[in-house]
């Protein structure tokens, strides 16, 4: 579970909350979309990536025992996870149509889409739909992303 310990010692958990906190407390980073419509888009996609793609899709793929105690059922659970994730990528792909980033300009939401794209393409070696693949390529080209992947031993 992602966890952020703030300067005052308070602990903040959950990806969407941490992302929004970092975006609002670091305005110079320009991670917060401008205007209520763009902010709503960013929150919507961030939550969708975390709650649907990650928790409903990937959790079935990587932890099938959480859904079915019998090992005989694990392949079906994993297949359902892949189905959820693949359909979800289609939803995000349509949301990205005509845009470079989730909310138009780069924002905290793009990090959420990047991490699930990385798992799907980088870990599982599965193809991404066109708009998501283009977003993934743009994200991979960012120096900060390259630095983090290198520092984490993922590049």
XYZ file of N, CA, C and O in Angstrom, residues 2-14 17-26:
92
model
N 0.624 2.157 -0.916
C 1.428 3.377 -0.910
C 1.178 4.162 0.377
O 0.052 4.257 0.854
N 2.258 4.683 0.912
C 2.183 5.428 2.172
C 3.104 6.640 2.081
O 4.229 6.532 1.617
N 2.606 7.762 2.540
C 3.399 8.987 2.603
C 3.382 9.487 4.034
O 2.314 9.714 4.607
N 4.569 9.643 4.617
C 4.678 10.246 5.944
C 4.992 11.720 5.709
O 6.040 12.064 5.165
N 4.070 12.579 6.109
C 4.216 14.016 5.882
C 5.178 14.637 6.892
O 5.547 14.019 7.889
N 5.586 15.848 6.611
C 6.550 16.547 7.465
C 6.102 16.628 8.917
O 6.923 16.616 9.828
N 4.792 16.688 9.150
C 4.285 16.783 10.528
C 4.123 15.409 11.182
O 3.615 15.308 12.293
N 4.541 14.354 10.466
C 4.471 12.996 11.004
C 3.180 12.270 10.687
O 3.066 11.069 10.918
N 2.193 12.974 10.177
C 0.920 12.341 9.822
C 1.127 11.420 8.621
O 1.887 11.730 7.700
N 0.449 10.298 8.654
C 0.567 9.298 7.598
C -0.636 9.404 6.661
O -1.779 9.510 7.108
N -0.354 9.376 5.375
C -1.394 9.409 4.358
C -1.232 8.163 3.504
O -0.117 7.828 3.081
N -2.334 7.443 3.288
C -2.300 6.258 2.445
C -3.276 6.419 1.282
O -4.063 7.356 1.267
N -3.215 5.510 0.370
C -4.061 5.433 -0.830
C -3.531 6.350 -1.929
O -3.365 7.552 -1.758
N -5.264 9.777 -2.908
C -5.102 10.801 -1.871
C -3.674 11.338 -1.858
O -3.457 12.557 -1.750
N -2.700 10.455 -1.968
C -1.295 10.883 -1.982
C -1.022 11.740 -3.217
O -0.380 12.794 -3.126
N -1.508 11.300 -4.371
C -1.275 12.047 -5.606
C -1.873 13.449 -5.529
O -1.227 14.436 -5.898
N -3.101 13.541 -5.034
C -3.745 14.851 -4.903
C -3.020 15.716 -3.879
O -2.805 16.921 -4.105
N -2.610 15.133 -2.771
C -1.871 15.878 -1.749
C -0.570 16.442 -2.332
O -0.251 17.620 -2.145
N 0.189 15.600 -3.026
C 1.459 16.059 -3.596
C 1.229 17.150 -4.649
O 1.984 18.118 -4.710
N 0.196 16.986 -5.447
C -0.094 17.983 -6.483
C -0.486 19.324 -5.883
O -0.043 20.371 -6.349
N -1.303 19.307 -4.822
C -1.757 20.571 -4.234
C -0.702 21.210 -3.347
O -0.676 22.430 -3.204
N 0.166 20.407 -2.752
C 1.180 20.974 -1.851
C 2.475 21.345 -2.572
O 3.371 21.915 -1.954
N 2.555 21.051 -3.845
C 3.736 21.397 -4.650
C 3.285 22.064 -5.956
O 3.483 21.509 -7.041
